Amino acid sequence: LDILLVNTTFEEVTVTPASAFVSLGGGCQLTFGNNSGASFARYESAIAAFTLEAGVAYPALDSLPGSTFHVSVKAAPTYLASVALVSIPDGGGVARHTYFFDGSESFWFLSDLAFMPTSMWVQQYPLPVRDMACPPGFAYTYVMAVEEMYSRELEVVFSCSNPDFSTSLSSCYIPSYSLTAQCQPCPAGTVSMRRGSANTNTTLIRGGDSVMQSDEVGCKPCPASILCDSGPASAQIQSGYWTLPLADVWANMSEEEHLSLESLIVLCHPGERQ
């Protein structure tokens, strides 16, 4: 089953606990075109917004050439340890092109993968993820893990499992992948007004069998003059103190600035307006 969504956006969606926005299994492929995607006003579920589960075949997520697939979450409850945007626990082989890496369904490309070490594929084919944004106070993290899997398509042609059959291929194993894109809140006792975003840092860190992309949000310890126990982006100034609007401060603060919140807050003297 192939599903194509073109010029399709879902806005101000709320997802309740124990739910997913899109859940696909088996050989389904979901393809987005012309800036399609979903924006969540509030995401309350521990299940990923886009969950793809393997069956007899493997599902895939893709976009048309030149198109983007956007996912944005504006708010999430404090009881969630993380907010999962995309989860593909077992994506199968990496032969076909997806939103996350280049590929080809040609048999010759599949054959080339049998000669290719996993580490080489990791260095050449994964693509940076774009247009995914977390709620304020949540860092963005994308991780793809790569391992080998046995290719039934190559087995049919080369009979790799038959010890009596002479073949130029050493095996029928090719790289396979799993991945998650998620948002992680500031630790307890810290706060940030920034939103983690895939677009802020598109650099892929490529290891031997994994790929990672992340955007930290500069979580800062809360001083006694601020109440920040209502969420990773909640900061209420105590009576008797004054500060600039913290959301504006964060928006204009560079990654290199290591200002503490305490340095931004002024104690009001008796008789001064708060």
Protein backbone atom coordinates (compact mmCIF):
# COMPACT_ATOMS: atom_id res chain seq x y z
CA LEU A 1 0.00 0.00 0.00
CA ASP A 2 1.44 3.38 -1.08
CA ILE A 3 -0.02 6.55 0.47
CA LEU A 4 0.81 9.92 -1.11
CA LEU A 5 -0.02 13.18 0.68
CA VAL A 6 0.54 16.34 -1.37
CA ASN A 7 -0.16 19.85 -0.06
CA THR A 8 -1.57 18.22 3.07
CA THR A 9 -0.97 19.70 6.50
CA PHE A 10 -2.60 18.85 9.81
CA GLU A 11 -2.66 21.86 12.15
CA GLU A 12 -3.25 22.28 15.90
CA VAL A 13 -3.68 18.53 16.45
CA THR A 14 -3.93 17.08 19.97
CA VAL A 15 -2.87 13.45 20.48
CA THR A 16 -4.12 11.79 23.65
CA PRO A 17 -2.26 9.17 25.77
CA ALA A 18 -1.64 5.70 24.31
CA SER A 19 -2.24 6.97 20.75
CA ALA A 20 -0.19 7.61 17.62
CA PHE A 21 -1.00 10.13 14.91
CA VAL A 22 -0.01 7.72 12.11
CA SER A 23 0.71 4.04 12.63
CA LEU A 24 1.77 1.92 9.64
CA GLY A 25 2.79 -1.71 9.39
CA GLY A 26 4.05 -4.21 6.87
CA GLY A 27 4.82 -3.03 3.35
CA CYS A 28 3.08 0.38 3.59
CA GLN A 29 4.90 3.45 2.29
CA LEU A 30 3.88 6.97 3.27
CA THR A 31 5.19 9.70 0.94
CA PHE A 32 4.83 13.45 1.52
CA GLY A 33 4.95 16.13 -1.15
CA ASN A 34 5.00 19.93 -1.31
CA ASN A 35 5.61 20.82 2.33
CA SER A 36 3.19 18.41 3.96
CA GLY A 37 3.22 17.27 7.58
CA ALA A 38 1.67 17.79 10.99
CA SER A 39 1.74 20.43 13.73
CA PHE A 40 0.66 19.30 17.20
CA ALA A 41 -0.78 21.81 19.64
CA ARG A 42 -0.25 19.23 22.40
CA TYR A 43 1.21 15.73 22.34
CA GLU A 44 0.32 13.57 25.36
CA SER A 45 1.30 10.07 24.21
CA ALA A 46 4.42 8.01 24.89
CA ILE A 47 3.92 6.45 21.43
CA ALA A 48 5.66 8.15 18.51
CA ALA A 49 3.57 10.45 16.33
CA PHE A 50 4.66 8.51 13.23
CA THR A 51 5.16 4.84 14.15
CA LEU A 52 6.21 2.34 11.48
CA GLU A 53 6.25 -1.35 12.47
CA ALA A 54 7.67 -4.20 10.40
CA GLY A 55 5.56 -7.19 9.45
CA VAL A 56 6.18 -9.69 6.65
CA ALA A 57 7.48 -6.64 4.74
CA TYR A 58 8.90 -3.31 5.90
CA PRO A 59 7.19 0.10 5.95
CA ALA A 60 8.89 3.28 4.74
CA LEU A 61 8.59 7.05 5.05
CA ASP A 62 9.60 9.21 2.09
CA SER A 63 9.09 12.60 0.43
CA LEU A 64 8.93 13.71 -3.18
CA PRO A 65 12.11 15.31 -4.62
CA GLY A 66 12.49 18.85 -3.34
CA SER A 67 9.72 18.39 -0.76
CA THR A 68 9.95 18.39 3.01
CA PHE A 69 8.11 16.46 5.69
CA HIS A 70 7.54 18.62 8.76
CA VAL A 71 6.60 17.59 12.29
CA SER A 72 6.22 20.14 15.06
CA VAL A 73 5.08 19.82 18.69
CA LYS A 74 4.18 22.98 20.61
CA ALA A 75 3.47 21.52 24.07
CA ALA A 76 3.68 18.26 26.00
CA PRO A 77 2.80 17.24 29.58
CA THR A 78 5.49 17.04 32.25
CA TYR A 79 4.88 13.34 32.92
CA LEU A 80 6.42 12.32 29.58
CA ALA A 81 10.10 11.35 29.76
CA SER A 82 10.35 12.22 26.05
CA VAL A 83 8.17 13.05 23.05
CA ALA A 84 8.77 10.70 20.11
CA LEU A 85 8.23 12.25 16.69
CA VAL A 86 9.16 9.27 14.48
CA SER A 87 9.89 5.66 15.43
CA ILE A 88 10.96 2.89 13.03
CA PRO A 89 12.15 -0.04 15.21
CA ASP A 90 12.96 -2.21 12.18
CA GLY A 91 13.09 -0.55 8.78
CA GLY A 92 14.59 -3.52 6.90
CA GLY A 93 17.24 -3.20 4.21
CA VAL A 94 18.54 0.12 2.94
CA ALA A 95 18.21 -0.55 -0.80
CA ARG A 96 15.24 1.73 -1.56
CA HIS A 97 15.34 5.50 -1.16
CA THR A 98 13.60 6.95 1.93
CA TYR A 99 13.32 10.34 3.62
CA PHE A 100 16.34 9.38 5.76
CA PHE A 101 18.85 8.06 3.20
CA ASP A 102 19.62 7.75 -0.49
CA GLY A 103 19.04 4.43 -2.24
CA SER A 104 17.80 2.66 -5.32
CA GLU A 105 15.54 -0.32 -5.89
CA SER A 106 17.70 -1.55 -8.76
CA PHE A 107 19.15 -5.04 -8.38
CA TRP A 108 22.63 -3.72 -9.13
CA PHE A 109 22.54 -1.33 -6.19
CA LEU A 110 21.31 -4.16 -3.97
CA SER A 111 24.21 -6.31 -5.15
CA ASP A 112 26.65 -3.49 -4.37
CA LEU A 113 25.36 -3.36 -0.80
CA ALA A 114 26.48 -6.98 -0.27
CA PHE A 115 30.09 -5.84 -0.80
CA MET A 116 29.71 -2.68 1.28
CA PRO A 117 30.72 -2.63 4.97
CA THR A 118 28.13 -1.08 7.26
CA SER A 119 30.60 1.64 8.24
CA MET A 120 31.02 2.65 4.58
CA TRP A 121 27.27 2.92 4.04
CA VAL A 122 26.97 5.07 7.17
CA GLN A 123 29.55 7.50 5.79
CA GLN A 124 27.92 7.86 2.35
CA TYR A 125 24.15 7.50 2.32
CA PRO A 126 22.26 8.81 5.41
CA LEU A 127 20.70 12.27 4.96
CA PRO A 128 20.22 15.05 7.53
CA VAL A 129 16.68 15.26 8.85
CA ARG A 130 14.93 18.61 8.48
CA ASP A 131 11.77 20.40 9.60
CA MET A 132 11.22 18.65 12.92
CA ALA A 133 10.69 20.87 15.99
CA CYS A 134 10.20 20.17 19.69
CA PRO A 135 8.28 22.08 22.37
CA PRO A 136 10.10 24.85 24.31
CA GLY A 137 12.47 23.30 26.83
CA PHE A 138 12.93 20.10 24.82
CA ALA A 139 16.16 19.12 23.03
CA TYR A 140 15.96 17.39 19.65
CA THR A 141 17.71 14.05 19.08
CA TYR A 142 17.71 11.84 15.99
CA VAL A 143 19.51 8.48 16.01
CA MET A 144 19.76 5.85 13.28
CA ALA A 145 21.29 2.47 14.15
CA VAL A 146 22.61 0.24 11.35
CA GLU A 147 23.27 -3.50 11.36
CA GLU A 148 23.37 -6.36 8.85
CA MET A 149 20.39 -8.38 7.65
CA TYR A 150 20.06 -11.32 5.26
CA SER A 151 18.63 -10.33 1.87
CA ARG A 152 16.07 -12.78 0.49
CA GLU A 153 16.32 -11.05 -2.90
CA LEU A 154 20.04 -11.79 -3.17
CA GLU A 155 19.54 -15.33 -1.89
CA VAL A 156 17.15 -16.09 -4.77
CA VAL A 157 19.80 -15.13 -7.33
CA PHE A 158 23.08 -16.09 -5.68
CA SER A 159 22.05 -18.94 -3.30
CA CYS A 160 24.44 -17.62 -0.65
CA SER A 161 23.23 -20.16 1.92
CA ASN A 162 24.12 -23.12 -0.33
CA PRO A 163 27.72 -24.17 0.46
CA ASP A 164 27.92 -26.13 -2.81
CA PHE A 165 27.03 -23.15 -4.96
CA SER A 166 29.97 -21.12 -6.25
CA THR A 167 29.35 -17.36 -6.16
CA SER A 168 31.44 -14.22 -6.33
CA LEU A 169 29.52 -12.84 -3.35
CA SER A 170 30.92 -13.57 0.07
CA SER A 171 27.43 -13.28 1.59
CA CYS A 172 23.93 -11.96 1.01
CA TYR A 173 24.04 -9.61 4.01
CA ILE A 174 23.24 -5.93 3.49
CA PRO A 175 22.85 -2.98 5.89
CA SER A 176 19.50 -2.55 7.65
CA TYR A 177 18.32 0.28 9.87
CA SER A 178 16.21 1.40 12.79
CA LEU A 179 15.68 5.00 13.91
CA THR A 180 14.02 7.40 16.32
CA ALA A 181 13.52 11.16 16.28
CA GLN A 182 12.49 12.47 19.66
CA CYS A 183 12.34 15.44 22.04
CA GLN A 184 13.85 15.26 25.53
CA PRO A 185 12.92 17.80 28.24
CA CYS A 186 15.35 19.74 30.39
CA PRO A 187 16.28 17.82 33.56
CA ALA A 188 14.39 18.61 36.77
CA GLY A 189 15.53 21.87 38.32
CA THR A 190 16.57 23.39 34.98
CA VAL A 191 14.70 25.36 32.34
CA SER A 192 14.99 26.64 28.78
CA MET A 193 12.74 28.68 26.51
CA ARG A 194 14.41 27.37 23.34
CA ARG A 195 12.86 24.77 21.06
CA GLY A 196 15.10 21.95 19.86
CA SER A 197 14.94 21.73 16.08
CA ALA A 198 16.40 19.61 13.30
CA ASN A 199 16.94 22.76 11.21
CA THR A 200 19.12 24.40 13.87
CA ASN A 201 21.79 21.72 13.54
CA THR A 202 21.82 19.65 10.34
CA THR A 203 25.24 18.11 11.02
CA LEU A 204 25.24 14.31 11.10
CA ILE A 205 27.64 12.60 13.49
CA ARG A 206 28.53 9.37 11.71
CA GLY A 207 29.95 6.45 13.68
CA GLY A 208 30.79 2.90 12.63
CA ASP A 209 27.20 1.65 12.85
CA SER A 210 25.13 4.71 13.77
CA VAL A 211 24.17 8.24 12.77
CA MET A 212 23.13 11.01 15.15
CA GLN A 213 21.81 14.55 14.77
CA SER A 214 20.95 16.71 17.78
CA ASP A 215 20.11 20.22 18.93
CA GLU A 216 20.56 21.09 22.60
CA VAL A 217 18.52 23.91 24.14
CA GLY A 218 20.93 25.24 26.80
CA CYS A 219 19.03 24.15 29.92
CA LYS A 220 19.99 26.38 32.87
CA PRO A 221 19.69 25.75 36.63
CA CYS A 222 16.82 27.58 38.31
CA PRO A 223 17.86 30.00 41.08
CA ALA A 224 15.77 30.50 44.21
CA SER A 225 14.24 33.61 42.66
CA ILE A 226 12.44 31.54 39.99
CA LEU A 227 9.79 28.84 40.27
CA CYS A 228 10.31 26.35 37.45
CA ASP A 229 8.61 23.16 38.66
CA SER A 230 5.74 23.23 36.14
CA GLY A 231 7.69 22.08 33.09
CA PRO A 232 10.99 22.43 31.23
CA ALA A 233 9.99 25.85 29.84
CA SER A 234 8.10 27.16 32.87
CA ALA A 235 9.78 30.00 34.75
CA GLN A 236 7.80 32.19 37.15
CA ILE A 237 9.63 35.09 38.82
CA GLN A 238 9.14 35.21 42.59
CA SER A 239 7.64 38.31 44.16
CA GLY A 240 10.27 40.96 44.87
CA TYR A 241 12.39 40.27 41.74
CA TRP A 242 12.52 41.67 38.21
CA THR A 243 13.93 40.43 34.91
CA LEU A 244 13.59 40.97 31.20
CA PRO A 245 11.09 38.68 29.43
CA LEU A 246 12.98 35.38 29.55
CA ALA A 247 11.57 34.12 26.24
CA ASP A 248 13.09 37.17 24.51
CA VAL A 249 16.40 36.68 26.31
CA TRP A 250 16.63 33.08 25.12
CA ALA A 251 15.68 34.03 21.57
CA ASN A 252 18.61 36.46 21.39
CA MET A 253 21.16 34.37 23.28
CA SER A 254 23.84 32.66 21.20
CA GLU A 255 24.93 29.08 21.82
CA GLU A 256 28.29 30.34 23.11
CA GLU A 257 26.82 32.52 25.87
CA HIS A 258 26.96 30.85 29.27
CA LEU A 259 24.88 33.33 31.26
CA SER A 260 23.20 32.03 34.38
CA LEU A 261 19.57 32.89 35.09
CA GLU A 262 20.67 34.35 38.40
CA SER A 263 22.73 36.97 36.55
CA LEU A 264 19.62 38.10 34.66
CA ILE A 265 17.44 38.69 37.73
CA VAL A 266 17.45 41.84 39.86
CA LEU A 267 16.25 42.06 43.45
CA CYS A 268 13.80 44.92 43.83
CA HIS A 269 14.46 47.32 46.71
CA PRO A 270 11.60 48.38 48.99
CA GLY A 271 9.38 50.93 47.27
CA GLU A 272 10.50 49.95 43.74
CA ARG A 273 7.94 48.74 41.23
CA GLN A 274 8.18 45.02 40.45
